[in-house]
PDB file of C-alpha atoms in Angstrom:
ATOM      1  CA  UNK A  15     163.115 126.010 153.388  1.00 66.00           C
ATOM      2  CA  UNK A  16     166.831 124.305 153.696  1.00 64.00           C
ATOM      3  CA  UNK A  17     167.362 127.662 155.750  1.00 70.00           C
ATOM      4  CA  UNK A  18     164.132 125.642 158.240  1.00 72.00           C
ATOM      5  CA  UNK A  19     165.834 122.970 158.419  1.00 67.00           C
ATOM      6  CA  UNK A  20     169.364 123.432 159.593  1.00 65.00           C
ATOM      7  CA  UNK A  21     166.965 125.628 161.686  1.00 68.00           C
ATOM      8  CA  UNK A  22     164.647 123.718 163.297  1.00 73.00           C
ATOM      9  CA  UNK A  23     167.484 120.602 163.721  1.00 70.00           C
ATOM     10  CA  UNK A  24     165.535 118.086 161.067  1.00 67.00           C
ATOM     11  CA  UNK A  25     168.795 118.094 159.364  1.00 66.00           C
ATOM     12  CA  UNK A  26     172.011 118.373 161.716  1.00 70.00           C
ATOM     13  CA  UNK A  27     175.454 119.198 159.248  1.00 73.00           C
ATOM     14  CA  UNK A  28     174.339 119.968 156.853  1.00 69.00           C
ATOM     15  CA  UNK A  29     177.041 119.968 155.023  1.00 77.00           C
ATOM     16  CA  UNK A  30     176.733 117.203 154.902  1.00 76.00           C
ATOM     17  CA  UNK A  31     172.911 116.807 154.540  1.00 76.00           C
ATOM     18  CA  UNK A  32     172.502 119.158 151.592  1.00 79.00           C
ATOM     19  CA  UNK A  33     175.085 117.697 149.310  1.00 86.00           C
ATOM     20  CA  UNK A  34     172.890 114.440 149.967  1.00 83.00           C
ATOM     21  CA  UNK A  35     170.236 115.512 149.148  1.00 84.00           C
ATOM     22  CA  UNK A  36     170.134 117.610 146.115  1.00 90.00           C
ATOM     23  CA  UNK A  37     172.847 114.006 144.702  1.00 92.00           C
ATOM     24  CA  UNK A  38     169.659 111.787 145.579  1.00 91.00           C
ATOM     25  CA  UNK A  39     166.663 114.268 143.781  1.00 93.00           C
ATOM     26  CA  UNK A  40     168.768 114.410 141.373  1.00 95.00           C
ATOM     27  CA  UNK A  41     169.476 110.960 140.841  1.00 95.00           C
ATOM     28  CA  UNK A  42     165.250 110.499 141.563  1.00 95.00           C
ATOM     29  CA  UNK A  43     164.624 113.117 138.561  1.00 95.00           C
ATOM     30  CA  UNK A  44     166.509 110.886 136.388  1.00 94.00           C
ATOM     31  CA  UNK A  45     165.096 107.943 137.617  1.00 94.00           C
ATOM     32  CA  UNK A  46     161.455 109.039 136.829  1.00 92.00           C
ATOM     33  CA  UNK A  47     162.453 110.794 133.435  1.00 88.00           C
ATOM     34  CA  UNK A  48     163.906 107.885 131.919  1.00 85.00           C
ATOM     35  CA  UNK A  49     161.050 105.822 133.121  1.00 84.00           C
ATOM     36  CA  UNK A  50     159.083 108.311 131.079  1.00 82.00           C
ATOM     37  CA  UNK A  51     160.853 108.365 128.444  1.00 77.00           C
ATOM     38  CA  UNK A  52     160.505 104.989 127.402  1.00 72.00           C
ATOM     39  CA  UNK A  53     156.484 103.953 128.766  1.00 70.00           C
ATOM     40  CA  UNK A  54     155.921 104.512 125.722  1.00 63.00           C
ATOM     41  CA  UNK A  55     157.857 102.584 123.671  1.00 63.00           C
ATOM     42  CA  UNK A  56     156.226  99.367 122.764  1.00 66.00           C
ATOM     43  CA  UNK A  57     158.930  97.156 120.632  1.00 60.00           C
ATOM     44  CA  UNK A  58     157.009  96.173 118.011  1.00 63.00           C
ATOM     45  CA  UNK A  59     156.666 100.066 116.677  1.00 79.00           C
ATOM     46  CA  UNK A  60     159.886  98.309 114.835  1.00 84.00           C
ATOM     47  CA  UNK A  61     157.952  97.384 111.665  1.00 88.00           C
ATOM     48  CA  UNK A  62     158.138  99.694 108.947  1.00 90.00           C
ATOM     49  CA  UNK A  63     161.042 102.056 110.113  1.00 92.00           C
ATOM     50  CA  UNK A  64     164.218 102.633 108.837  1.00 94.00           C
ATOM     51  CA  UNK A  65     167.364 102.757 109.025  1.00 95.00           C
ATOM     52  CA  UNK A  66     170.803 101.637 108.399  1.00 97.00           C
ATOM     53  CA  UNK A  67     172.928  98.623 107.923  1.00 96.00           C
ATOM     54  CA  UNK A  68     175.685  98.865 110.006  1.00 96.00           C
ATOM     55  CA  UNK A  69     177.563  96.110 107.499  1.00 95.00           C
ATOM     56  CA  UNK A  70     177.345  93.665 105.171  1.00 95.00           C
ATOM     57  CA  UNK A  71     175.410  90.625 106.138  1.00 94.00           C
ATOM     58  CA  UNK A  72     174.449  88.208 103.342  1.00 95.00           C
ATOM     59  CA  UNK A  73     170.909  87.205 102.807  1.00 94.00           C
ATOM     60  CA  UNK A  74     169.680  84.940 106.292  1.00 92.00           C
ATOM     61  CA  UNK A  75     173.525  85.652 107.736  1.00 93.00           C
ATOM     62  CA  UNK A  76     173.188  87.923 111.002  1.00 94.00           C
ATOM     63  CA  UNK A  77     174.395  91.326 111.144  1.00 96.00           C
ATOM     64  CA  UNK A  78     173.883  95.174 113.063  1.00 97.00           C
ATOM     65  CA  UNK A  79     171.898  97.921 111.992  1.00 97.00           C
ATOM     66  CA  UNK A  80     171.425 100.930 113.306  1.00 96.00           C
ATOM     67  CA  UNK A  81     167.041 101.909 113.475  1.00 93.00           C
ATOM     68  CA  UNK A  82     166.108 104.866 115.934  1.00 87.00           C
ATOM     69  CA  UNK A  83     169.619 105.570 117.231  1.00 87.00           C
ATOM     70  CA  UNK A  84     169.854 101.831 118.951  1.00 89.00           C
ATOM     71  CA  UNK A  85     171.564  99.315 117.549  1.00 93.00           C
ATOM     72  CA  UNK A  86     170.275  96.261 116.579  1.00 94.00           C
ATOM     73  CA  UNK A  87     171.408  92.479 115.541  1.00 96.00           C
ATOM     74  CA  UNK A  88     169.052  91.647 112.017  1.00 96.00           C
ATOM     75  CA  UNK A  89     169.796  89.359 109.620  1.00 96.00           C
ATOM     76  CA  UNK A  90     169.318  89.966 106.000  1.00 96.00           C
ATOM     77  CA  UNK A  91     166.082  89.065 104.136  1.00 95.00           C
ATOM     78  CA  UNK A  92     168.564  90.326 101.087  1.00 94.00           C
ATOM     79  CA  UNK A  93     171.300  90.695 100.078  1.00 95.00           C
ATOM     80  CA  UNK A  94     172.180  94.119 102.017  1.00 95.00           C
ATOM     81  CA  UNK A  95     175.912  96.823 101.738  1.00 95.00           C
ATOM     82  CA  UNK A  96     176.850  98.731 104.719  1.00 95.00           C
ATOM     83  CA  UNK A  97     176.259 102.064 104.825  1.00 94.00           C
ATOM     84  CA  UNK A  98     172.588 100.808 102.745  1.00 94.00           C
ATOM     85  CA  UNK A  99     168.878 101.990 104.033  1.00 95.00           C
ATOM     86  CA  UNK A 100     166.905  98.618 105.695  1.00 96.00           C
ATOM     87  CA  UNK A 101     163.731  98.125 105.697  1.00 96.00           C
ATOM     88  CA  UNK A 102     162.259  96.523 109.453  1.00 95.00           C
ATOM     89  CA  UNK A 103     159.905  93.681 108.457  1.00 94.00           C
ATOM     90  CA  UNK A 104     159.284  92.827 112.258  1.00 92.00           C
ATOM     91  CA  UNK A 105     161.787  91.076 114.974  1.00 90.00           C
ATOM     92  CA  UNK A 106     161.734  87.711 116.290  1.00 89.00           C
ATOM     93  CA  UNK A 107     162.780  87.555 120.325  1.00 87.00           C
ATOM     94  CA  UNK A 108     165.584  90.752 120.259  1.00 89.00           C
ATOM     95  CA  UNK A 109     167.222  90.404 116.465  1.00 93.00           C
ATOM     96  CA  UNK A 110     165.472  92.505 113.611  1.00 95.00           C
ATOM     97  CA  UNK A 111     164.781  90.726 110.142  1.00 95.00           C
ATOM     98  CA  UNK A 112     165.110  93.085 107.600  1.00 96.00           C
ATOM     99  CA  UNK A 113     165.777  94.520 103.959  1.00 95.00           C
ATOM    100  CA  UNK A 114     166.495  96.669 101.832  1.00 94.00           C
ATOM    101  CA  UNK A 115     164.723  99.812 101.427  1.00 91.00           C
ATOM    102  CA  UNK A 116     162.871 100.923  97.745  1.00 85.00           C
ATOM    103  CA  UNK A 117     164.675 103.705  96.167  1.00 72.00           C
ATOM    104  CA  UNK A 118     162.242 106.446  95.439  1.00 62.00           C
ATOM    105  CA  UNK A 119     162.678 105.769  91.764  1.00 54.00           C
ATOM    106  CA  UNK A 120     161.519 102.185  92.126  1.00 53.00           C
ATOM    107  CA  UNK A 121     158.926 103.202  94.763  1.00 51.00           C
ATOM    108  CA  UNK A 122     157.911 106.110  92.137  1.00 51.00           C
ATOM    109  CA  UNK A 123     157.306 103.944  89.638  1.00 52.00           C
ATOM    110  CA  UNK A 124     154.681 102.246  91.659  1.00 48.00           C
TER     111      UNK A 124
END
């Protein structure tokens, strides 16, 4: 197809035009790919998700957590130590409200 464009004169200088078209095509592909991947994401869907505390947090204080591969600023409902599993209770603005994840032993008793 590119040969047809060169022969017919639609591409005047193939050394410049072909790489430019390839770059434009790649960038278009990447933008469309990102739009498709993030289209179904809902910020409210973080409720109930499990993550990890990245630092120690005291009750009512802010810290950072990792949820589904994303770093979030969070407010703790209880004391949480670095590395502990957390559960997202809700989202307020761009901050998550989190609490400790109940251990498996505690959940088995219930």
